[in-house]
CSV table of C-alpha atoms in Angstrom, one decimal:
chain,number,residue,atom,x,y,z
A,19,ASN,CA,121.3,103.9,95.2
A,20,ALA,CA,119.2,100.7,94.8
A,21,GLY,CA,120.2,98.8,97.8
A,22,VAL,CA,118.6,95.4,97.9
A,23,THR,CA,116.1,94.7,94.6
A,24,GLN,CA,113.9,91.8,94.8
A,25,THR,CA,111.7,90.6,91.7
A,26,PRO,CA,109.1,89.8,91.5
A,27,LYS,CA,107.0,91.7,94.1
A,28,PHE,CA,104.0,89.2,93.7
A,29,ARG,CA,103.6,85.9,92.2
A,30,ILE,CA,100.8,83.3,92.1
A,31,LEU,CA,101.9,79.6,91.5
A,32,LYS,CA,99.9,76.5,90.9
A,33,ILE,CA,101.1,73.4,93.1
A,34,GLY,CA,104.0,71.7,91.6
A,35,GLN,CA,105.3,74.6,89.4
A,36,SER,CA,108.7,76.0,89.9
A,37,MET,CA,110.2,79.5,90.0
A,38,THR,CA,113.1,81.5,91.0
A,39,LEU,CA,113.0,84.7,93.3
A,40,GLN,CA,115.7,87.1,92.1
A,41,CYS,CA,117.8,89.1,94.6
A,42,ALA,CA,120.4,91.7,93.6
A,43,GLN,CA,122.4,94.3,95.8
A,44,ASP,CA,124.7,96.9,94.7
A,45,MET,CA,126.6,97.6,98.0
A,46,ASN,CA,129.3,95.0,97.5
A,47,HIS,CA,128.0,93.0,100.5
A,48,ASN,CA,129.6,89.5,101.3
A,49,TYR,CA,126.8,88.3,103.3
A,50,MET,CA,123.2,87.8,101.8
A,51,TYR,CA,120.2,86.0,103.2
A,52,TRP,CA,116.8,84.8,102.0
A,53,TYR,CA,114.0,85.0,104.7
A,54,ARG,CA,110.3,83.9,104.9
A,55,GLN,CA,107.7,85.5,107.0
A,56,ASP,CA,104.5,83.8,107.5
A,57,PRO,CA,101.4,85.9,108.9
A,58,GLY,CA,101.9,86.6,112.7
A,59,MET,CA,105.2,85.0,112.7
A,60,GLY,CA,108.8,86.2,112.7
A,61,LEU,CA,111.2,86.1,110.0
A,62,LYS,CA,112.6,82.6,109.5
A,63,LEU,CA,116.0,82.0,107.6
A,64,ILE,CA,116.1,80.0,104.7
A,65,TYR,CA,119.6,80.1,103.2
A,66,TYR,CA,122.3,82.2,103.4
A,67,SER,CA,125.9,82.9,101.7
A,68,VAL,CA,128.9,84.4,103.3
A,69,GLY,CA,130.2,84.9,99.8
A,70,ALA,CA,130.2,84.1,96.3
A,71,GLY,CA,130.3,80.3,95.6
A,72,ILE,CA,129.4,79.8,99.5
A,73,THR,CA,126.0,79.0,100.9
A,74,ASP,CA,124.5,77.2,103.5
A,75,LYS,CA,121.1,76.2,104.9
A,76,GLY,CA,119.2,78.3,107.8
A,77,GLU,CA,116.4,77.1,109.7
A,78,VAL,CA,113.8,76.1,107.1
A,79,PRO,CA,115.6,75.1,103.9
A,80,ASN,CA,113.4,72.3,102.6
A,81,GLY,CA,111.8,72.9,99.4
A,82,TYR,CA,114.2,75.6,98.5
A,83,ASN,CA,117.7,75.9,96.5
A,84,VAL,CA,120.1,79.0,96.3
A,85,SER,CA,123.2,79.8,94.2
A,86,ARG,CA,125.7,82.6,94.7
A,87,SER,CA,127.7,82.8,91.4
A,88,THR,CA,128.4,86.5,91.9
A,89,THR,CA,128.6,88.9,95.0
A,90,GLU,CA,125.8,91.0,93.8
A,91,ASP,CA,123.1,88.2,93.0
A,92,PHE,CA,121.6,85.5,95.3
A,93,PRO,CA,118.5,83.8,93.5
A,94,LEU,CA,116.2,81.5,95.4
A,95,ARG,CA,114.6,78.5,93.6
A,96,LEU,CA,111.3,76.9,94.6
A,97,GLU,CA,111.3,73.4,93.1
A,98,LEU,CA,107.7,71.8,93.2
A,99,ALA,CA,105.6,74.7,94.9
A,100,ALA,CA,103.6,73.6,97.7
A,101,PRO,CA,100.7,75.7,99.6
A,102,SER,CA,103.1,75.6,102.7
A,103,GLN,CA,105.5,78.0,100.7
A,104,THR,CA,102.8,80.5,100.6
A,105,SER,CA,104.7,83.5,102.4
A,106,VAL,CA,106.3,86.8,102.0
A,107,TYR,CA,110.0,86.4,101.2
A,108,PHE,CA,112.8,88.7,102.2
A,109,CYS,CA,116.2,89.1,100.8
A,110,ALA,CA,118.8,90.8,102.9
A,111,SER,CA,122.6,91.6,102.8
A,112,VAL,CA,125.3,93.0,105.1
A,113,GLY,CA,128.9,93.9,104.7
A,114,ALA,CA,131.9,92.1,105.6
A,115,ALA,CA,131.9,93.2,109.2
A,116,ASN,CA,128.5,91.3,109.5
A,117,THR,CA,127.1,93.8,112.1
A,118,GLY,CA,123.7,92.1,112.0
A,119,GLU,CA,122.5,95.5,110.8
A,120,LEU,CA,120.6,93.8,107.7
A,121,PHE,CA,119.6,95.7,104.6
A,122,PHE,CA,116.5,94.2,103.5
A,123,GLY,CA,114.6,94.0,100.0
A,124,GLU,CA,110.8,95.2,99.7
A,125,GLY,CA,109.7,91.4,99.8
A,126,SER,CA,108.2,89.0,97.3
A,127,ARG,CA,104.7,87.9,98.0
A,128,LEU,CA,104.2,84.2,96.8
A,129,THR,CA,100.9,82.5,96.8
A,130,VAL,CA,100.7,78.9,95.9
A,131,LEU,CA,97.2,77.6,95.1
B,2,ASP,CA,111.2,76.4,120.2
B,3,GLN,CA,111.0,80.1,119.7
B,4,GLN,CA,114.3,81.7,120.9
B,5,VAL,CA,113.3,85.0,120.8
B,6,LYS,CA,109.8,86.1,122.3
B,7,GLN,CA,107.6,89.0,121.6
B,8,ASN,CA,104.4,88.3,123.7
B,9,SER,CA,102.5,91.2,122.8
B,10,PRO,CA,101.3,91.2,119.4
B,11,SER,CA,100.2,94.9,119.5
B,12,LEU,CA,100.5,97.9,121.5
B,13,SER,CA,98.4,101.3,121.2
B,14,VAL,CA,100.0,104.5,122.3
B,15,GLN,CA,98.9,108.2,122.4
B,16,GLU,CA,101.1,110.5,120.6
B,17,GLY,CA,103.4,112.2,122.9
B,18,ARG,CA,103.4,109.4,125.4
B,19,ILE,CA,106.1,106.5,125.9
B,20,SER,CA,106.0,103.4,123.9
B,21,ILE,CA,107.6,100.2,125.6
B,22,LEU,CA,108.2,97.3,123.5
B,23,ASN,CA,109.3,94.0,125.1
B,24,CYS,CA,111.5,91.0,124.2
B,25,ASP,CA,112.5,87.9,125.6
B,26,TYR,CA,114.9,85.5,124.7
B,27,THR,CA,116.0,81.9,126.0
B,28,ASN,CA,119.3,81.2,124.4
B,29,SER,CA,122.0,82.3,126.9
B,30,MET,CA,124.5,82.4,124.0
B,31,PHE,CA,123.0,85.5,122.4
B,32,ASP,CA,124.9,88.4,123.0
B,33,TYR,CA,123.9,90.8,120.4
B,34,PHE,CA,120.6,92.3,120.0
B,35,LEU,CA,118.5,94.4,117.5
B,36,TRP,CA,115.4,96.0,116.8
B,37,TYR,CA,114.0,96.4,113.2
B,38,LYS,CA,110.9,98.5,112.3
B,39,LYS,CA,108.8,97.4,109.5
B,40,TYR,CA,106.2,99.3,107.6
B,41,PRO,CA,103.7,97.5,105.5
B,42,ALA,CA,104.6,96.5,102.0
B,43,GLU,CA,108.2,97.4,102.8
B,44,GLY,CA,111.2,95.4,104.1
B,45,PRO,CA,112.4,95.5,107.6
B,46,THR,CA,114.8,98.3,108.6
B,47,PHE,CA,117.4,98.5,111.2
B,48,LEU,CA,116.5,100.7,114.0
B,49,ILE,CA,118.9,100.1,117.1
B,50,SER,CA,121.2,97.4,118.6
B,51,ILE,CA,122.7,96.7,121.8
B,52,SER,CA,125.9,94.4,122.9
B,53,SER,CA,125.7,92.2,125.9
B,54,ILE,CA,128.3,94.3,127.5
B,55,LYS,CA,126.0,97.3,127.8
B,56,ASP,CA,122.6,97.6,129.7
B,57,LYS,CA,121.5,100.6,127.8
B,58,ASN,CA,121.9,102.1,124.3
B,59,GLU,CA,120.1,105.5,122.9
B,60,ASP,CA,119.7,106.9,119.6
B,61,GLY,CA,117.3,109.9,119.7
B,62,ARG,CA,114.0,109.3,120.8
B,63,PHE,CA,114.8,105.4,120.8
B,64,THR,CA,116.4,103.6,123.7
B,65,VAL,CA,116.9,99.9,124.3
B,66,PHE,CA,117.7,98.4,127.6
B,67,LEU,CA,119.1,95.1,128.2
B,68,ASN,CA,118.6,92.8,131.3
B,69,LYS,CA,120.8,89.8,130.8
B,70,SER,CA,119.9,88.0,134.0
B,71,ALA,CA,116.4,88.1,133.2
B,72,LYS,CA,116.9,87.6,129.3
B,73,HIS,CA,115.0,90.4,128.6
B,74,LEU,CA,115.1,93.7,126.5
B,75,SER,CA,112.8,96.4,125.8
B,76,LEU,CA,112.8,99.4,123.2
B,77,HIS,CA,111.5,102.5,124.6
B,78,ILE,CA,110.2,105.3,122.4
B,79,VAL,CA,109.8,108.8,123.7
B,80,PRO,CA,107.9,110.7,122.5
B,81,SER,CA,105.7,108.4,120.3
B,82,GLN,CA,104.8,109.9,117.0
B,83,PRO,CA,102.2,108.7,114.5
B,84,GLY,CA,105.2,107.9,112.2
B,85,ASP,CA,106.3,105.3,114.7
B,86,SER,CA,103.4,103.1,113.8
B,87,ALA,CA,104.8,100.1,112.4
B,88,VAL,CA,105.5,96.4,113.2
B,89,TYR,CA,108.9,96.3,115.7
B,90,PHE,CA,110.8,93.0,115.6
B,91,CYS,CA,113.3,92.0,118.0
B,92,ALA,CA,116.2,89.9,116.9
B,93,ALA,CA,119.3,88.3,118.4
B,94,SER,CA,122.6,86.7,117.4
B,95,GLU,CA,125.2,84.8,118.9
B,96,GLY,CA,127.9,87.2,118.0
B,97,ARG,CA,128.3,90.4,116.1
B,98,GLY,CA,130.8,89.6,113.1
B,99,SER,CA,130.0,86.0,113.4
B,100,THR,CA,130.1,84.0,110.2
B,101,LEU,CA,127.4,81.9,111.2
B,102,GLY,CA,125.2,84.7,109.9
B,103,ARG,CA,122.1,84.0,111.7
B,104,LEU,CA,119.6,86.5,113.3
B,105,TYR,CA,116.8,84.9,115.3
B,106,PHE,CA,113.6,87.1,115.0
B,107,GLY,CA,110.5,87.5,117.3
B,108,ARG,CA,106.9,87.6,115.9
B,109,GLY,CA,106.8,91.3,115.9
B,110,THR,CA,104.8,93.9,117.8
B,111,GLN,CA,102.4,96.2,115.9
B,112,LEU,CA,102.8,99.6,117.4
B,113,THR,CA,99.9,102.2,116.7
B,114,VAL,CA,100.5,105.6,117.9
B,115,TRP,CA,97.3,107.6,117.7
B,116,PRO,CA,97.0,111.6,117.8
């Protein structure tokens, strides 16, 4: 049972490059989230989705885009990478009851130089 | 504008003793609280939660206490074990089951349990 799978685990980008962080879950969860964690800080919500075709902004959406074409996948797109986007990114999901008891992926560490 | 605050970045406890991790919040609309545990190079995992209609919830060695009037909650681990060494995040939401889908996290407390 894979749970929440994130790829890549590590990536180094140059300023201005673009990339997509992939997230897939196999638990048929309705809700999916992208968080970022900066050193010494808590997790900040970037975007979330309550189901296929529905997405909404979180606390820190600038510089990112998402899509949710299927229940399973929730990719996060970084356009024009900036050093401020250097962070660890976590994807998470939870079922229809939205208990708040999120299942997290292992994280993707992104460095922008 | 941190709505969930964990003011102790680290805590060191001897094995077998009690660990007490604290969390304060400012938003009076929060009514559901959770603790997550995170090991290095892994994602956070859910540990225990409490609704605002309760003041205590227990799960094995882990107990969470909620003081609504003080906007304060704490996680007690008794007895502490070396495997409990991790970062503990406090989180809060404005309602379990809410389609707002938003948890607010504290900055975390690094717990170290030494033999």
